[in-house]
Tab-separated table of C-alpha atoms and ligand atoms in Angstrom:
chain	number	residue	atom	x	y	z
A	101	MET	CA	-82.649	-8.998	6.383
A	102	ASN	CA	-81.678	-6.187	4.056
A	103	THR	CA	-80.075	-3.733	6.456
A	104	LYS	CA	-79.281	-0.260	5.203
A	105	ILE	CA	-75.683	0.489	6.025
A	106	THR	CA	-75.307	4.042	7.322
A	107	PRO	CA	-71.874	5.742	7.303
A	108	GLU	CA	-71.619	5.164	11.086
A	109	ILE	CA	-72.362	1.464	10.780
A	110	SER	CA	-70.000	1.218	7.851
A	111	THR	CA	-67.099	2.811	9.753
A	112	LYS	CA	-67.766	0.524	12.681
A	113	ILE	CA	-67.719	-2.568	10.488
A	114	TYR	CA	-64.357	-1.912	8.860
A	115	GLU	CA	-62.689	-0.481	11.971
A	116	GLU	CA	-63.727	-3.573	13.945
A	117	PHE	CA	-62.753	-5.926	11.177
A	118	ALA	CA	-59.301	-4.335	10.867
A	119	SER	CA	-58.737	-4.933	14.579
A	120	ILE	CA	-59.548	-8.666	14.452
A	121	VAL	CA	-58.260	-9.861	11.092
A	122	ASN	CA	-55.724	-12.691	11.367
A	123	LYS	CA	-56.328	-12.898	15.126
A	124	LYS	CA	-57.971	-15.615	17.162
A	125	PRO	CA	-61.713	-14.876	17.293
A	126	GLN	CA	-62.674	-13.463	20.692
A	127	ARG	CA	-66.424	-13.533	20.303
A	128	LYS	CA	-68.955	-15.966	18.951
A	129	GLY	CA	-72.245	-15.472	17.171
A	130	ARG	CA	-75.300	-17.622	16.569
A	131	LYS	CA	-75.104	-17.616	12.800
A	132	TYR	CA	-72.429	-16.388	10.492
A	133	LYS	CA	-72.149	-14.595	7.190
A	134	VAL	CA	-68.977	-15.319	5.272
A	135	GLY	CA	-67.444	-13.320	2.440
A	136	VAL	CA	-64.597	-14.741	0.394
A	137	ASP	CA	-62.620	-12.325	-1.771
A	138	LEU	CA	-60.201	-13.925	-4.201
A	139	GLY	CA	-57.889	-11.131	-5.288
A	140	THR	CA	-54.764	-10.864	-7.404
A	141	ALA	CA	-52.641	-9.937	-4.393
A	142	ASN	CA	-54.664	-11.172	-1.403
A	143	ILE	CA	-57.285	-13.671	-0.392
A	144	VAL	CA	-59.568	-12.432	2.356
A	145	VAL	CA	-62.218	-14.318	4.314
A	146	ALA	CA	-64.524	-12.091	6.360
A	147	VAL	CA	-66.923	-13.453	8.976
A	148	LEU	CA	-69.797	-11.380	10.356
A	149	ASP	CA	-72.563	-12.375	12.711
A	150	GLU	CA	-76.229	-12.059	11.767
A	151	ASN	CA	-76.195	-8.410	12.901
A	152	ASN	CA	-73.264	-7.622	10.596
A	153	LYS	CA	-70.806	-7.431	13.466
A	154	PRO	CA	-67.304	-8.596	12.491
A	155	ILE	CA	-66.437	-11.826	14.286
A	156	ALA	CA	-63.326	-13.072	12.551
A	157	GLY	CA	-61.210	-12.604	9.487
A	158	ALA	CA	-58.269	-14.017	7.664
A	159	MET	CA	-56.097	-12.459	4.996
A	160	LYS	CA	-53.278	-14.107	3.093
A	161	ALA	CA	-51.091	-12.898	0.258
A	162	ALA	CA	-51.418	-15.283	-2.676
A	163	GLN	CA	-50.808	-15.358	-6.408
A	164	VAL	CA	-53.525	-17.778	-7.453
A	165	VAL	CA	-55.930	-15.331	-9.058
A	166	LYS	CA	-55.214	-12.787	-11.755
A	167	ASP	CA	-57.588	-9.891	-12.276
A	168	GLY	CA	-60.526	-11.792	-10.887
A	169	VAL	CA	-59.790	-15.012	-12.754
A	170	VAL	CA	-58.633	-18.110	-10.854
A	171	VAL	CA	-55.375	-19.109	-12.572
A	172	ASP	CA	-54.245	-21.729	-10.050
A	173	PHE	CA	-57.331	-23.650	-9.004
A	174	ILE	CA	-55.582	-26.158	-6.731
A	175	GLY	CA	-53.515	-23.442	-5.066
A	176	ALA	CA	-56.587	-21.292	-4.505
A	177	ARG	CA	-58.566	-24.236	-3.181
A	178	GLU	CA	-55.845	-25.182	-0.703
A	179	ILE	CA	-55.474	-21.649	0.639
A	180	VAL	CA	-59.204	-21.034	1.021
A	181	ARG	CA	-59.662	-24.496	2.547
A	182	GLU	CA	-56.989	-23.792	5.113
A	183	MET	CA	-58.340	-20.330	5.973
A	184	VAL	CA	-61.954	-21.470	6.223
A	185	GLY	CA	-60.882	-24.634	8.059
A	186	TYR	CA	-59.102	-22.632	10.734
A	187	LEU	CA	-61.965	-20.161	11.178
A	188	ASN	CA	-64.545	-22.933	11.222
A	189	GLU	CA	-62.654	-24.804	13.892
A	190	GLU	CA	-62.487	-21.670	16.029
A	191	LEU	CA	-66.185	-20.975	15.456
A	192	GLU	CA	-67.329	-24.521	16.222
A	193	GLY	CA	-68.138	-25.656	12.719
A	194	LYS	CA	-70.839	-23.102	12.142
A	195	LEU	CA	-69.513	-21.622	8.914
A	196	THR	CA	-71.822	-23.147	6.340
A	197	ILE	CA	-72.719	-20.528	3.752
A	198	ALA	CA	-70.695	-17.894	1.930
A	199	ALA	CA	-70.818	-15.246	-0.728
A	200	CYS	CA	-68.046	-14.545	-3.174
A	201	ALA	CA	-67.457	-11.938	-5.852
A	202	ILE	CA	-66.215	-11.395	-9.367
A	203	PRO	CA	-65.195	-8.284	-11.261
A	204	PRO	CA	-68.223	-7.031	-13.197
A	205	GLY	CA	-68.566	-8.185	-16.758
A	206	THR	CA	-66.327	-11.245	-16.413
A	207	GLY	CA	-69.015	-13.765	-17.199
A	208	GLU	CA	-70.241	-17.194	-16.234
A	209	GLY	CA	-66.946	-19.131	-16.462
A	210	VAL	CA	-65.133	-16.854	-14.005
A	211	SER	CA	-68.072	-16.868	-11.678
A	212	LYS	CA	-68.231	-20.682	-11.632
A	213	ALA	CA	-64.499	-21.105	-11.009
A	214	THR	CA	-64.636	-18.688	-8.062
A	215	GLN	CA	-67.692	-20.458	-6.723
A	216	TYR	CA	-66.047	-23.899	-6.969
A	217	VAL	CA	-63.012	-22.717	-5.013
A	218	VAL	CA	-65.261	-21.628	-2.151
A	219	GLU	CA	-67.445	-24.732	-2.317
A	220	GLU	CA	-64.386	-26.975	-2.174
A	221	ALA	CA	-63.663	-25.324	1.170
A	222	GLY	CA	-66.968	-26.738	2.381
A	223	LEU	CA	-69.146	-23.656	2.123
A	224	ASP	CA	-72.408	-23.373	0.220
A	225	VAL	CA	-72.214	-20.358	-2.051
A	226	VAL	CA	-75.490	-18.477	-1.686
A	227	ASN	CA	-74.512	-15.409	-3.707
A	228	VAL	CA	-71.948	-14.339	-6.274
A	229	VAL	CA	-71.884	-10.574	-6.360
A	230	ASP	CA	-70.136	-7.975	-8.515
A	231	GLU	CA	-67.141	-6.575	-6.598
A	232	PRO	CA	-68.123	-2.870	-6.844
A	233	ILE	CA	-71.642	-3.671	-5.663
A	234	ALA	CA	-70.152	-5.343	-2.619
A	235	ALA	CA	-67.955	-2.296	-1.970
A	236	ALA	CA	-70.881	0.085	-2.462
A	237	LYS	CA	-72.910	-1.829	0.108
A	238	VAL	CA	-70.309	-1.238	2.828
A	239	LEU	CA	-69.956	2.378	1.767
A	240	GLY	CA	-73.731	2.745	2.058
A	241	ILE	CA	-74.138	4.115	-1.457
A	242	GLU	CA	-76.362	3.105	-4.360
A	243	ASP	CA	-75.211	5.747	-6.805
A	244	GLY	CA	-71.729	6.973	-7.547
A	245	ILE	CA	-68.308	6.104	-8.852
A	246	VAL	CA	-66.413	3.272	-7.155
A	247	VAL	CA	-62.766	2.826	-8.084
A	248	ASP	CA	-61.054	-0.347	-6.859
A	249	ILE	CA	-57.266	-0.171	-7.028
A	250	GLY	CA	-56.156	-3.675	-6.151
A	251	GLY	CA	-53.020	-5.587	-6.933
A	252	GLY	CA	-53.331	-6.050	-10.644
A	253	THR	CA	-55.868	-3.622	-11.943
A	254	THR	CA	-57.813	-0.454	-11.441
A	255	GLY	CA	-61.509	-1.189	-11.771
A	256	ILE	CA	-63.872	1.682	-12.361
A	257	SER	CA	-67.587	1.244	-11.879
A	258	VAL	CA	-70.439	3.663	-12.021
A	259	LEU	CA	-73.505	2.698	-10.036
A	260	LYS	CA	-77.024	3.899	-10.493
A	261	ASP	CA	-79.859	2.772	-8.210
A	262	GLY	CA	-77.664	-0.049	-6.898
A	263	LYS	CA	-76.822	-1.398	-10.358
A	264	VAL	CA	-73.574	-1.169	-12.297
A	265	VAL	CA	-74.174	1.001	-15.374
A	266	TYR	CA	-70.585	1.414	-16.535
A	267	ILE	CA	-67.438	-0.643	-16.020
A	268	ALA	CA	-63.826	-0.473	-17.012
A	269	ASP	CA	-60.841	-2.441	-15.825
A	270	GLU	CA	-57.334	-1.348	-16.707
A	271	PRO	CA	-54.154	-3.285	-15.958
A	272	THR	CA	-52.453	-0.838	-13.608
A	273	GLY	CA	-52.644	-1.446	-9.852
A	274	GLY	CA	-50.587	-1.815	-6.696
A	275	THR	CA	-48.184	-4.255	-8.334
A	276	HIS	CA	-47.085	-1.550	-10.760
A	277	PHE	CA	-46.102	0.808	-7.947
A	278	THR	CA	-43.964	-1.990	-6.547
A	279	LEU	CA	-42.354	-2.599	-9.940
A	280	VAL	CA	-41.482	1.093	-10.230
A	281	LEU	CA	-39.685	0.949	-6.868
A	282	ALA	CA	-37.939	-2.317	-7.750
A	283	GLY	CA	-36.624	-0.691	-10.936
A	284	HIS	CA	-35.666	2.573	-9.291
A	285	PHE	CA	-33.709	1.019	-6.438
A	286	ASN	CA	-32.611	-2.083	-8.352
A	287	ILE	CA	-34.081	-4.392	-5.699
A	288	SER	CA	-36.319	-7.482	-5.828
A	289	PHE	CA	-40.099	-7.254	-6.084
A	290	GLU	CA	-40.435	-8.558	-2.517
A	291	GLU	CA	-38.069	-5.936	-1.125
A	292	ALA	CA	-39.819	-3.222	-3.108
A	293	GLU	CA	-43.240	-4.362	-1.842
A	294	LYS	CA	-41.960	-4.199	1.734
A	295	MET	CA	-40.578	-0.727	1.137
A	296	LYS	CA	-43.876	0.437	-0.392
A	297	LEU	CA	-45.943	-0.900	2.512
A	298	ASP	CA	-43.783	0.880	5.071
A	299	THR	CA	-46.104	3.817	5.755
A	300	GLN	CA	-43.225	5.789	7.312
A	301	ARG	CA	-41.397	5.739	3.985
A	302	GLN	CA	-44.344	6.326	1.649
A	303	LYS	CA	-44.096	10.113	1.850
A	304	MET	CA	-40.474	10.016	0.779
A	305	LEU	CA	-41.262	7.591	-2.039
A	306	ALA	CA	-44.106	9.716	-3.416
A	307	PRO	CA	-41.974	11.644	-5.982
A	308	ILE	CA	-40.703	8.350	-7.444
A	309	LEU	CA	-44.217	6.940	-7.601
A	310	LYS	CA	-45.840	10.119	-8.914
A	311	PRO	CA	-45.760	9.198	-12.641
A	312	CYS	CA	-47.462	5.877	-11.850
A	313	MET	CA	-50.007	7.670	-9.664
A	314	GLU	CA	-50.679	10.047	-12.538
A	315	LYS	CA	-51.197	7.116	-14.851
A	316	VAL	CA	-53.818	5.658	-12.496
A	317	ALA	CA	-55.415	9.098	-12.178
A	318	GLU	CA	-55.529	9.547	-15.966
A	319	ILE	CA	-57.209	6.149	-16.310
A	320	ILE	CA	-59.819	7.170	-13.747
A	321	LYS	CA	-60.328	10.521	-15.469
A	322	ARG	CA	-60.719	8.959	-18.900
A	323	HIS	CA	-63.485	6.688	-17.670
A	324	THR	CA	-65.306	9.133	-15.435
A	325	SER	CA	-65.113	12.543	-17.096
A	326	SER	CA	-68.306	11.906	-19.058
A	327	PHE	CA	-70.170	11.495	-15.753
A	328	GLY	CA	-70.097	15.218	-15.092
A	329	ASN	CA	-73.076	15.053	-12.748
A	330	ILE	CA	-71.201	12.769	-10.320
A	331	ASP	CA	-68.675	14.745	-8.319
A	332	THR	CA	-67.407	12.147	-5.838
A	333	ILE	CA	-65.202	9.113	-6.332
A	334	TYR	CA	-65.015	6.391	-3.667
A	335	MET	CA	-61.664	4.647	-3.781
A	336	VAL	CA	-61.262	1.149	-2.356
A	337	GLY	CA	-58.708	-1.659	-2.737
A	338	GLY	CA	-55.356	-1.898	-0.990
A	339	ALA	CA	-53.430	0.394	-3.321
A	340	SER	CA	-55.841	3.288	-2.647
A	341	ALA	CA	-54.047	3.723	0.676
A	342	LEU	CA	-50.839	4.853	-1.017
A	343	HIS	CA	-49.692	8.202	0.358
A	344	GLY	CA	-50.432	11.053	-2.050
A	345	LEU	CA	-52.621	9.118	-4.469
A	346	LYS	CA	-55.840	10.762	-3.267
A	347	GLU	CA	-54.545	14.253	-4.088
A	348	VAL	CA	-53.218	13.219	-7.499
A	349	VAL	CA	-56.582	11.668	-8.419
A	350	GLU	CA	-58.457	14.731	-7.131
A	351	ASN	CA	-56.262	17.130	-9.098
A	352	THR	CA	-56.516	15.115	-12.289
A	353	THR	CA	-60.215	14.267	-12.220
A	354	ARG	CA	-61.440	17.443	-10.529
A	355	LYS	CA	-63.712	15.249	-8.438
A	356	LYS	CA	-63.728	14.781	-4.677
A	357	VAL	CA	-62.125	11.503	-3.578
A	358	ILE	CA	-63.238	9.580	-0.509
A	359	ILE	CA	-61.035	6.755	0.735
A	360	PRO	CA	-62.321	4.791	3.728
A	361	ARG	CA	-59.762	4.165	6.461
A	362	TYR	CA	-59.133	0.521	5.511
A	363	PRO	CA	-59.753	0.403	1.763
A	364	ILE	CA	-58.314	-3.108	1.509
A	365	PHE	CA	-61.176	-4.580	3.582
A	366	ILE	CA	-64.120	-2.842	1.924
A	367	THR	CA	-64.837	-5.344	-0.845
A	368	PRO	CA	-64.393	-8.473	1.326
A	369	LEU	CA	-66.735	-7.044	3.976
A	370	GLY	CA	-69.271	-6.078	1.325
A	371	ILE	CA	-69.184	-9.626	0.008
A	372	ALA	CA	-69.936	-10.924	3.519
A	373	LEU	CA	-72.907	-8.541	3.760
A	374	PHE	CA	-74.311	-10.302	0.686
A	375	CYS	CA	-74.126	-13.692	2.371
A	376	GLU	CA	-77.854	-14.058	2.712
A	377	LYS	CA	-80.068	-16.751	1.341
A	378	GLY	CA	-82.162	-15.091	-1.356
B	8	LIG	N1	-51.041	0.706	2.991
B	8	LIG	C1	-50.838	0.474	1.698
B	8	LIG	N2	-50.256	1.404	0.913
B	8	LIG	C2	-50.035	1.184	-0.389
B	8	LIG	N3	-50.373	0.062	-1.035
B	8	LIG	C3	-50.959	-0.903	-0.303
B	8	LIG	C4	-51.227	-0.755	1.087
B	8	LIG	N4	-51.828	-1.891	1.538
B	8	LIG	C5	-51.920	-2.709	0.488
B	8	LIG	N5	-51.401	-2.133	-0.633
B	8	LIG	C6	-51.302	-2.713	-1.986
B	8	LIG	O1	-52.601	-3.078	-2.383
B	8	LIG	C7	-52.540	-4.189	-3.292
B	8	LIG	C8	-53.495	-5.263	-2.844
B	8	LIG	O2	-54.785	-4.729	-2.709
B	8	LIG	P1	-56.062	-5.679	-2.686
B	8	LIG	O3	-55.895	-6.701	-1.613
B	8	LIG	O4	-57.238	-4.794	-2.655
B	8	LIG	O5	-55.887	-6.372	-4.110
B	8	LIG	P2	-56.568	-7.696	-4.666
B	8	LIG	O6	-58.025	-7.641	-4.361
B	8	LIG	O7	-55.811	-8.882	-4.201
B	8	LIG	O8	-56.293	-7.497	-6.231
B	8	LIG	P3	-57.300	-7.279	-7.460
B	8	LIG	O9	-58.511	-6.585	-6.929
B	8	LIG	O10	-56.490	-6.454	-8.425
B	8	LIG	O11	-57.565	-8.657	-7.978
B	8	LIG	C9	-51.095	-4.668	-3.294
B	8	LIG	O12	-50.451	-4.210	-4.464
B	8	LIG	C10	-50.501	-3.987	-2.048
B	8	LIG	O13	-49.149	-3.708	-2.200
B	9	LIG	MG1	-59.754	-6.902	-5.235
């Protein structure tokens, strides 16, 4: 079933998912679609039913993947096994198939390693999708600029007719904002990360983070300015939620920026939407 995701459906999917992630599943479905997102900062497992309704989800901070590449296979395997194991137990052993994703342009080796991690958790991988394509599916777009600001990198993709026609990946992401705070306040990375994620404090921290925001914005501008006919940028990935970043990117790129309410869940949910036997 290749359902078209309208903006209303899309909002419903990520709002619902945000309310159930890391909680005991309250509902059951007949069949499940599973999306596994192995990120630099977080691993997310998203479970939808056959009508794309979020059923369960798990998210765990982990440093087993770097910029889309599995760097600690055993660590990744153990974490995914545990997450899938828990969800499968709650959902009566019905999680059987999954989709996973890789950054575009990373090639066969990366794709296989990601796939093996998921298969070792007992799931049959039915699809390995490009991350921005997964995000675009949830956003209900086939054309446009998708910028994914995750932990390690900012990935820029331009989509045309549902295909990626341009990609760039630059090593500045959420981690760098944390490092700026750690340096500024002379505190540990962990303390700085906590400070950054405190939404009450983000407004006050914005002036300190502004140069790093401008760097991200310049990266986005450099890779998108030649696409003069595209005037909107969709920003996903956890670091997109940083207070003030939207405005800095809009001012620098002169394009309109749309950030969905829970940017951190967009790619994982998109991956789950691709969990269909082809
Ligand atoms: N509300 C928030 N405000 C600011 N930053 C946030 C917020 N929530 C998460 N982040 C940051 O987002 C980053 C993680 O985002 P995400 O989970 O999308 O990355 P990832 O997929 O693991 O990494 P990558 O895509 O680079 O491999 C972390 O640096 C985290 O600090
Ligand atoms: Mg990511």
